[in-house]
């Protein structure tokens, strides 16, 4: 895997670089930013995230468990307390709700991990510590033949630093 | 400043963060520098930490003594079967509500002042819930059997009794602890990444690297992160409301006069948020002073939080009045005699502490000058903590001591063991918070940058600003 | 109502008689060898004879010797240890009932502070010696002594032993013994002997139309309390036919609180009132003289004209008590109660043969003058039970050699030179004479626990070494009584099975003395000086004169009147408290010519404003860990006032100064609020209202009311429409007995899709779901005597928590007696609440007693809040508590409106804890059927579930159903007024289902829809007849 990394110090020039690269279609673009910026999202035009599906499924699972376990347990040991029906769904709604939140929340995090591919153990190329400080980065995955053109484009868009990495 | 920003050609003018919250913060780099500068232990910090641990040790000793001797060493006086421990449990759970409320609900409402205070509030939440979770265990007659309340699989298939509000508690508290911890950690990940990138010490760098899960600030990560964060907020919002409602069910589901009432759920939630914000002030105001974070936690944010405090205080006050009205309107002699006893009985002073601290003093927040006076806010927050502890006291103890059976009416007075364990709980809480605030950013880095204007070529070339900024008010 | 008075214990009686058929004989057989000490049978070793089968109880019919009345008891023994006493239903005196003191005899038997063997004084120290040495020493000491130079002070008891003792003494040429009973009302005995020729005629309250008691506390310690209480309860439960009860005295005792009218009069003025009632003396003079309200006296006199027979009782312990007793006997004769309500021909023989107080005082004088060389003390503690002014200790100091047969170290035995510890009555043989024609046999229920020996045996051994050996050929006291026994050994052995036999053992009769009761001898009521009070001293209902003080059950049992335990108190009137500006617990000093005592004040509306009252029984200097240093002994402030004629000691009536002491001693009381705030806990119905309703209640549909349609025609799977469930409170009578929820507990409303309802299903083979255990408590019968509390302690291993050594860890009250109770940590599964009604400022207030125990709600609020199923509803309607599962959240107790759940705050049941309630050998009393709870778990009344299961198992073994009223709970069994009835309310064959249908039945807090299984029957109040204005 190889490509060109352009480091920007201004937001708008980063956005312009992305727009330009998208027109040229040199290769996949990864944009680094110290903080999520809507401008960048707009420029990249991503599809909506898949995390929401995890949340939905997890929540439904939790809700089901929350009713199923108490009802099954009550019928397994049919003990009468306070003259209430042995398996009474009303109090179990609380359990169900809490489990919905719990499992829903945890599966959301799982979804994030899966979708964003974290935790990431291997230190990958094309990253600069500055991206968590105040610099923006554009990583263009491009074969060597395009590398020159990409570097020119990036520097013309105002990248403070442009380097090829492999 | 937004007006000065002229969009260059096709750049969409979608810069909500351009209207500036933090006049004192100019650049992203400054954020990193300022916030990283808080992450180093000082003598004062070590001193505070050792005091906290000392209190904790006192509490632990008291608890060991109580386990050995039996609960009789606490001040219980039947039929007052619940005492300081349950009072403190509800108190701490209440404290634990501001965090998620601020981080989740205000996030959904896009409240601007949320960004700077939410990390502190959330950490406070996690540690408060950790503290609260101890009390139901140490108030048990046989604490070593506490796991019987947890539905763990066993070969005899003996399970807890899911109709009991105490089991609901177990679920609610554990869920709340898990979710709020996750929420806190998730928000920390990009900041830890920032620390990692700036760290030079190899071992600390490695630790941060592990904690940051290899975060790279890439657009893929950011967009899934935002989604996940949003959904977690969406899940946490009903959770916050549910947790203290469930805690209130411990009382509302019983027959005890003064407990058995339908307003408890909203009443408790409002009280919880109220006390939580109180504790936020108690922690945040010294923090911003000692950590030199006044540019970040601005007086406007505190002002906004104070308004929320005022609102919840009014709700709580209304709840107090409603309780009395219900008692009068019900025509139930038992209920009425209890409420008379609450204000004029043996605990009249507790009731009046409650009313003064929770209803009367917060009215001062109608005055803007007081809202923006951090000293007053700090003093008031201490009163609020006291008042909210006594609110729970007034709910728990007079109700039990003035029940249906006049023959069993009784008194109650906490013993030294009760007080020691309460002290220990404060030690436990502050120990964790102190450990947190010097190791991990108490003010978010990445999210602050969202409300700091990004550098734009459109504004022309400018040099790195030097950090000689005027001292801010408050 | 009469059917309810029958003790509900039919089959059980036959059961144990079967057992006894075998065991009684066996006991007799081994009894011959009972003189040599044997170890208790170890728990695990197979017992060596058929007398003890592991796990199966043996019942010994024997006799209670706690007071002179000598009721019949059944001692339940298992694996060689006796752990429970119950009344013997066959016994003519107590008919199965037993008072608190009787039940506590077990704790006397297993008392940790008993003498463990003979000992003698060497210098100032005690030296343990062998029995041989002791007997040799005694024989040698006897040698030189003659006639009146020896005094034998024996506790008064009826039957064979006094005769044996006199025979032994005469054989050694010694004067007959003194039979001393501090509790016996000598004045009444003297008067009765003079009037009727018998010491104590039997009393039948049912025959009376009006009861007038001049300070006679016949529900407490006056006379034979158990039979009196049985008869009184029977009388009071007769509704419209019940007699009214007027109590005349300076203080409302427990008996006084049971009266319909209280006429407060100064102590000593009772006589004037009695004479005025006869007719001589104008009422107004008497009223002014006695301080009694005149209109009340007038009302009483006018009421006496109509009410006949009217029963009069005198028990005031004042200087003119003897004249009062005579006047009362005249009143009885004139109002036709002699022969109807007062039965001299059915005399209670137990009180015959008692010496007069004068004789004891005289003996003390002779000691003081050094005329006594040898003193024997057995079973009495004169140093504690006689006024300090009598100088008993000094007198004893003058006696060169003093022998004590006491089983426990006490103030008297501490002063003696030789201790020959007697066996406990439950380890001894004997014959008592409760009634003129009935003997009550006494047999060992247990081998001697320590190296003690029955005094009879000891004396016989002594005789063998003296000149008297020829007259004592027998080897043991048992042989001697069998010689005396009509019919010899065979008849004796046969009678042991029942414990009672007709006939009369050669006992000791007290000849009617000609005591002069000249009116001149009557000391006039001396008017009080400024700031003076009358001092009234009365025996504690449970501790008596003090012999009960070493039994934790009796110390812990709240005094029925003051509800104070582990403490002495001084009763003062609220107005006095206001005047002295004191609160309950402020320490007062009562000072008389004789001395003074300090004790906390108990502000009590039931005492005259010019009177203070103190109970006897506490303030021991040496009586074991449960008695020492607890409370005070009022006798230190009582002057010796001996009646010139009758030789009776008067304890009450002295004039006293009352000062406030700058100290506060918090009252160890279980009382919260003495008012029930109109919450309907203790309800009453006026007898007039009852009259009008009785016709309706005669309709035969009462039973149908409690019969549960559900139980009979419910489908097997119990499918039932929720809408028309049984027991809607508004539709069904007594919803508790088959409420919606009870029905659900019976498995009728369980969710249809539940595959298995287990034992809750009506068609389950165990048939448990067909039952509903329930209890009725008749407040018209209940006198508040609290015997049920002790019965519960005894049956259910309920720990006592008030002993000083248990209080060491209670914050703020370290080492203080009753500290745990001050903190409300008492464990009584059953408590008797005493509520005042009406104006407590004057004498017209009413007291209501409510025994409060777990109501076993069909819809128990405690159950759904328990997170771990530690409490749930059993198929037969019990609210079950699973100790092993309890984690101690105490939520159940919070949610219990009746507050009848009790928590183990300390390790009361853990032997290695300072708070352990049963120091060895007291732990032998623990009921093997009931486990002992450790610290941190909740406990409560179980309706004696162990008895229920035992009965069910027995029935299953014998292949039969459980018979109606086959068994009952411990409290119901003991109740001396038969107020409690237990059984299966789901079956109309059980008594409880009929009684529960009574028109007086009600539930406590029905508005909470708890559907309790305990049905209270309203107390019946008897307002004064309309033609006469009510007293006060």
Coordinates of N, CA and C in Angstrom, one line a residue, chain C residues 609-735:
Chain C
X609 N -53.1 10.5 91.9 CA -52.1 11.6 91.9 C -51.4 11.7 93.3
X610 N -52.0 11.1 94.3 CA -51.3 11.2 95.6 C -50.6 9.9 95.9
X611 N -50.3 9.1 94.9 CA -49.7 7.8 95.2 C -48.5 7.5 94.2
X612 N -47.5 6.9 94.7 CA -46.5 6.4 93.8 C -46.4 4.8 94.0
X613 N -46.1 4.1 92.9 CA -46.1 2.7 93.0 C -44.8 2.1 92.4
X614 N -44.2 1.1 93.1 CA -43.0 0.5 92.6 C -43.2 -1.0 92.7
X615 N -42.7 -1.7 91.6 CA -42.9 -3.2 91.6 C -41.7 -3.9 92.3
X616 N -42.1 -5.0 92.9 CA -41.0 -5.9 93.5 C -40.3 -6.6 92.4
X617 N -39.4 -7.4 92.8 CA -38.8 -8.4 91.9 C -37.5 -8.2 91.4
X618 N -37.1 -6.9 91.3 CA -35.7 -6.6 90.8 C -34.8 -6.1 91.9
X619 N -33.7 -5.6 91.5 CA -32.7 -5.1 92.5 C -32.0 -6.2 93.3
X620 N -31.7 -7.3 92.6 CA -31.0 -8.4 93.3 C -29.5 -8.0 93.4
X621 N -28.9 -8.3 94.6 CA -27.5 -8.1 94.7 C -26.7 -9.3 94.2
X622 N -27.3 -10.5 94.3 CA -26.7 -11.7 93.8 C -27.8 -12.7 93.4
X623 N -27.9 -12.8 92.1 CA -28.9 -13.8 91.6 C -28.6 -14.2 90.2
X624 N -27.3 -14.1 89.8 CA -26.9 -14.5 88.5 C -26.9 -13.4 87.5
X625 N -26.3 -13.6 86.3 CA -26.0 -12.6 85.3 C -27.3 -11.9 84.8
X626 N -28.4 -12.5 84.9 CA -29.7 -11.9 84.4 C -30.4 -11.1 85.4
X627 N -29.9 -11.1 86.6 CA -30.7 -10.4 87.7 C -29.8 -9.4 88.4
X628 N -28.5 -9.6 88.5 CA -27.7 -8.8 89.4 C -27.6 -7.4 88.8
X629 N -27.8 -6.4 89.7 CA -27.6 -5.0 89.3 C -28.6 -4.5 88.4
X630 N -29.8 -5.2 88.2 CA -30.8 -4.7 87.3 C -32.0 -4.2 88.2
X631 N -32.3 -3.0 88.1 CA -33.4 -2.4 88.8 C -33.1 -2.3 90.3
X632 N -34.2 -1.9 91.0 CA -34.0 -1.7 92.4 C -35.1 -2.5 93.2
X633 N -34.9 -2.7 94.5 CA -35.8 -3.4 95.3 C -36.5 -2.4 96.2
X634 N -37.8 -2.1 96.0 CA -38.5 -1.1 96.8 C -38.5 -1.4 98.3
X635 N -38.3 -2.7 98.6 CA -38.4 -3.1 100.0 C -37.3 -2.4 100.9
X636 N -36.3 -1.8 100.2 CA -35.4 -1.0 101.1 C -36.0 0.2 101.6
X637 N -37.2 0.6 101.1 CA -37.9 1.8 101.6 C -39.2 1.5 102.2
X638 N -39.4 0.2 102.5 CA -40.7 -0.2 103.1 C -40.5 -0.5 104.6
X639 N -41.2 0.2 105.4 CA -41.1 -0.1 106.9 C -41.8 -1.4 107.2
X640 N -41.4 -2.0 108.3 CA -42.1 -3.3 108.7 C -43.4 -2.9 109.4
X641 N -44.5 -3.3 108.8 CA -45.8 -3.0 109.3 C -46.5 -4.3 109.5
X642 N -46.5 -4.8 110.7 CA -47.1 -6.1 110.9 C -48.5 -6.0 111.6
X643 N -49.4 -6.7 111.0 CA -50.8 -6.6 111.6 C -50.8 -7.2 112.9
X644 N -51.3 -6.5 113.9 CA -51.2 -7.1 115.3 C -51.9 -8.4 115.4
X645 N -53.1 -8.5 114.8 CA -53.9 -9.7 115.0 C -53.5 -10.8 114.1
X646 N -53.5 -10.5 112.8 CA -53.4 -11.6 111.8 C -51.9 -11.9 111.5
X647 N -51.0 -11.0 112.0 CA -49.6 -11.2 111.7 C -49.3 -11.2 110.3
X648 N -49.9 -10.3 109.5 CA -49.6 -10.2 108.1 C -48.8 -8.9 107.9
X649 N -47.8 -9.0 107.0 CA -46.9 -7.9 106.7 C -47.6 -7.1 105.6
X650 N -47.7 -5.8 105.9 CA -48.3 -4.9 104.9 C -47.2 -4.1 104.2
X651 N -47.1 -4.2 102.9 CA -46.0 -3.6 102.2 C -46.4 -2.2 101.7
X652 N -47.7 -2.0 101.4 CA -48.2 -0.8 100.8 C -48.7 0.1 101.9
X653 N -48.8 1.4 101.5 CA -49.5 2.3 102.4 C -48.6 3.2 103.2
X654 N -47.3 3.0 103.1 CA -46.4 3.9 103.8 C -46.4 5.3 103.2
X655 N -46.1 6.3 104.0 CA -46.0 7.6 103.4 C -44.6 7.9 103.0
X656 N -44.5 8.6 101.8 CA -43.2 8.7 101.2 C -43.1 10.2 100.7
X657 N -41.8 10.6 100.7 CA -41.5 11.9 100.1 C -40.9 11.5 98.7
X658 N -41.3 12.3 97.7 CA -40.8 12.1 96.4 C -40.0 13.3 95.9
X659 N -38.7 13.1 95.7 CA -37.8 14.2 95.2 C -37.4 13.8 93.8
X660 N -37.1 14.8 93.0 CA -36.5 14.6 91.7 C -35.0 14.5 91.9
X661 N -34.4 13.6 91.3 CA -32.9 13.5 91.3 C -32.4 13.9 90.0
X662 N -31.3 14.7 90.0 CA -30.8 15.2 88.7 C -30.1 14.1 87.9
X663 N -31.0 13.2 87.4 CA -30.4 12.1 86.6 C -31.5 11.7 85.6
X664 N -31.1 11.0 84.6 CA -32.1 10.5 83.6 C -31.7 9.1 83.2
X665 N -32.7 8.2 83.4 CA -32.5 6.8 83.1 C -33.5 6.4 82.1
X666 N -33.2 6.3 80.8 CA -34.1 6.1 79.8 C -34.9 4.8 80.1
X667 N -36.2 4.9 79.9 CA -37.1 3.7 80.2 C -36.9 2.7 79.1
X668 N -36.6 1.5 79.5 CA -36.5 0.4 78.6 C -37.9 -0.1 78.2
X669 N -38.5 0.6 77.3 CA -39.9 0.3 77.1 C -40.1 -0.1 75.6
X670 N -41.1 -0.9 75.3 CA -41.4 -1.3 73.9 C -42.5 -0.5 73.4
X671 N -42.9 0.5 74.2 CA -44.1 1.3 73.8 C -43.7 2.5 72.9
X672 N -44.4 2.6 71.8 CA -44.2 3.7 70.9 C -45.1 4.8 71.2
X673 N -46.3 4.8 70.7 CA -47.4 5.7 71.0 C -48.5 4.9 71.8
X674 N -48.9 5.4 72.9 CA -49.9 4.7 73.7 C -51.3 4.9 73.2
X675 N -51.5 5.7 72.2 CA -52.8 5.9 71.6 C -52.8 5.3 70.2
X676 N -54.0 4.8 69.8 CA -54.0 4.1 68.5 C -54.5 5.1 67.4
X677 N -54.7 6.3 67.8 CA -55.0 7.4 66.8 C -56.2 6.9 65.8
X678 N -57.2 6.3 66.4 CA -58.4 5.9 65.7 C -58.0 5.1 64.5
X679 N -57.0 4.2 64.6 CA -56.7 3.4 63.4 C -57.3 2.0 63.5
X680 N -58.2 1.8 64.4 CA -58.9 0.6 64.4 C -58.1 -0.7 64.7
X681 N -57.0 -0.5 65.4 CA -56.2 -1.7 65.7 C -56.9 -2.5 66.8
X682 N -57.3 -1.8 67.9 CA -58.0 -2.5 69.0 C -59.4 -1.9 69.0
X683 N -60.3 -2.8 68.5 CA -61.7 -2.3 68.4 C -62.6 -2.9 69.5
X684 N -63.6 -2.2 69.9 CA -64.5 -2.7 70.9 C -66.0 -2.6 70.4
X685 N -66.8 -3.3 71.1 CA -68.2 -3.2 70.8 C -68.9 -3.2 72.2
X686 N -69.8 -2.2 72.4 CA -70.5 -2.2 73.7 C -71.5 -3.4 73.7
X687 N -71.6 -3.9 74.9 CA -72.4 -5.1 75.1 C -73.8 -4.9 74.7
X688 N -74.3 -3.7 74.8 CA -75.7 -3.4 74.4 C -75.8 -3.7 72.9
X689 N -74.9 -3.2 72.1 CA -75.0 -3.4 70.7 C -75.0 -4.9 70.4
X690 N -74.2 -5.6 71.2 CA -74.0 -7.0 71.0 C -75.4 -7.7 71.2
X691 N -76.1 -7.3 72.2 CA -77.4 -7.9 72.5 C -78.3 -7.9 71.2
X692 N -78.4 -6.7 70.7 CA -79.4 -6.6 69.6 C -78.9 -7.4 68.4
X693 N -77.6 -7.6 68.2 CA -77.2 -8.4 67.1 C -77.2 -9.9 67.3
X694 N -77.3 -10.3 68.6 CA -77.1 -11.7 68.8 C -78.2 -12.5 68.1
X695 N -79.4 -12.0 68.1 CA -80.4 -12.8 67.4 C -80.0 -13.1 66.0
X696 N -79.5 -12.0 65.3 CA -79.1 -12.2 63.9 C -78.0 -13.3 63.8
X697 N -77.1 -13.1 64.7 CA -75.9 -14.0 64.6 C -76.3 -15.5 64.9
X698 N -77.5 -15.7 65.5 CA -77.9 -17.0 65.8 C -78.2 -17.8 64.5
X699 N -78.5 -17.1 63.5 CA -78.8 -17.7 62.2 C -77.7 -18.7 61.8
X700 N -78.0 -19.9 61.3 CA -77.0 -20.9 61.1 C -76.1 -20.7 59.9
X701 N -76.1 -19.5 59.4 CA -75.3 -19.3 58.2 C -73.9 -18.8 58.5
X702 N -73.6 -18.8 59.8 CA -72.2 -18.2 60.1 C -71.1 -19.1 59.5
X703 N -71.3 -20.4 59.6 CA -70.3 -21.2 59.0 C -70.2 -21.1 57.5
X704 N -71.4 -21.0 56.9 CA -71.4 -20.8 55.4 C -70.6 -19.6 55.0
X705 N -70.5 -18.7 55.9 CA -69.8 -17.5 55.5 C -68.3 -17.8 55.2
X706 N -67.7 -18.5 56.1 CA -66.3 -18.8 56.0 C -66.0 -20.0 55.0
X707 N -67.0 -20.8 54.8 CA -66.8 -21.8 53.8 C -66.5 -21.2 52.4
X708 N -65.4 -21.6 51.8 CA -65.0 -20.9 50.6 C -65.5 -21.7 49.4
X709 N -66.5 -21.0 48.7 CA -67.0 -21.7 47.5 C -65.9 -22.1 46.5
X710 N -64.8 -21.3 46.5 CA -63.7 -21.6 45.6 C -63.2 -23.0 45.9
X711 N -62.9 -23.2 47.2 CA -62.2 -24.4 47.5 C -63.0 -25.7 47.1
X712 N -64.3 -25.6 47.1 CA -65.0 -26.8 46.8 C -65.2 -27.0 45.3
X713 N -65.8 -26.0 44.6 CA -66.1 -26.3 43.2 C -65.2 -25.6 42.3
X714 N -63.9 -25.4 42.7 CA -63.0 -24.9 41.7 C -62.5 -26.0 40.8
X715 N -62.4 -25.7 39.5 CA -61.9 -26.8 38.6 C -60.5 -27.2 39.0
X716 N -60.1 -28.4 38.6 CA -58.8 -28.9 39.1 C -57.7 -27.9 38.7
X717 N -57.7 -27.4 37.4 CA -56.6 -26.5 37.1 C -56.9 -25.1 37.6
X718 N -58.0 -25.0 38.3 CA -58.2 -23.7 39.0 C -58.5 -22.6 38.0
X719 N -59.0 -22.8 36.8 CA -59.3 -21.7 35.9 C -60.5 -21.0 36.5
X720 N -60.4 -19.7 36.7 CA -61.4 -18.9 37.3 C -61.4 -17.5 36.7
X721 N -62.6 -16.9 36.5 CA -62.6 -15.6 35.9 C -62.1 -14.6 37.0
X722 N -61.1 -13.8 36.6 CA -60.6 -12.8 37.5 C -61.7 -11.9 38.0
X723 N -62.7 -11.6 37.1 CA -63.7 -10.6 37.5 C -64.4 -11.0 38.8
X724 N -64.8 -12.2 38.9 CA -65.6 -12.6 40.0 C -64.8 -13.5 41.0
X725 N -63.6 -13.0 41.2 CA -62.8 -13.8 42.1 C -63.4 -13.8 43.5
X726 N -63.1 -14.8 44.3 CA -63.7 -14.8 45.6 C -63.0 -13.8 46.5
X727 N -63.7 -13.5 47.6 CA -63.1 -12.7 48.6 C -62.9 -11.2 48.3
X728 N -63.7 -10.7 47.4 CA -63.8 -9.2 47.3 C -64.2 -8.7 48.6
X729 N -63.4 -7.8 49.2 CA -63.7 -7.4 50.6 C -65.2 -6.9 50.7
X730 N -65.7 -6.3 49.7 CA -67.1 -5.8 49.8 C -68.1 -6.8 49.6
X731 N -67.7 -8.0 49.1 CA -68.8 -9.0 48.9 C -68.7 -10.1 49.9
X732 N -67.5 -10.5 50.3 CA -67.4 -11.7 51.1 C -67.0 -11.3 52.5
X733 N -67.5 -12.0 53.5 CA -67.1 -11.8 54.8 C -65.7 -12.4 55.0
X734 N -64.9 -11.7 55.8 CA -63.5 -12.2 56.0 C -62.7 -12.5 54.8
X735 N -62.5 -11.5 53.9 CA -61.8 -11.8 52.7 C -60.5 -12.5 52.9

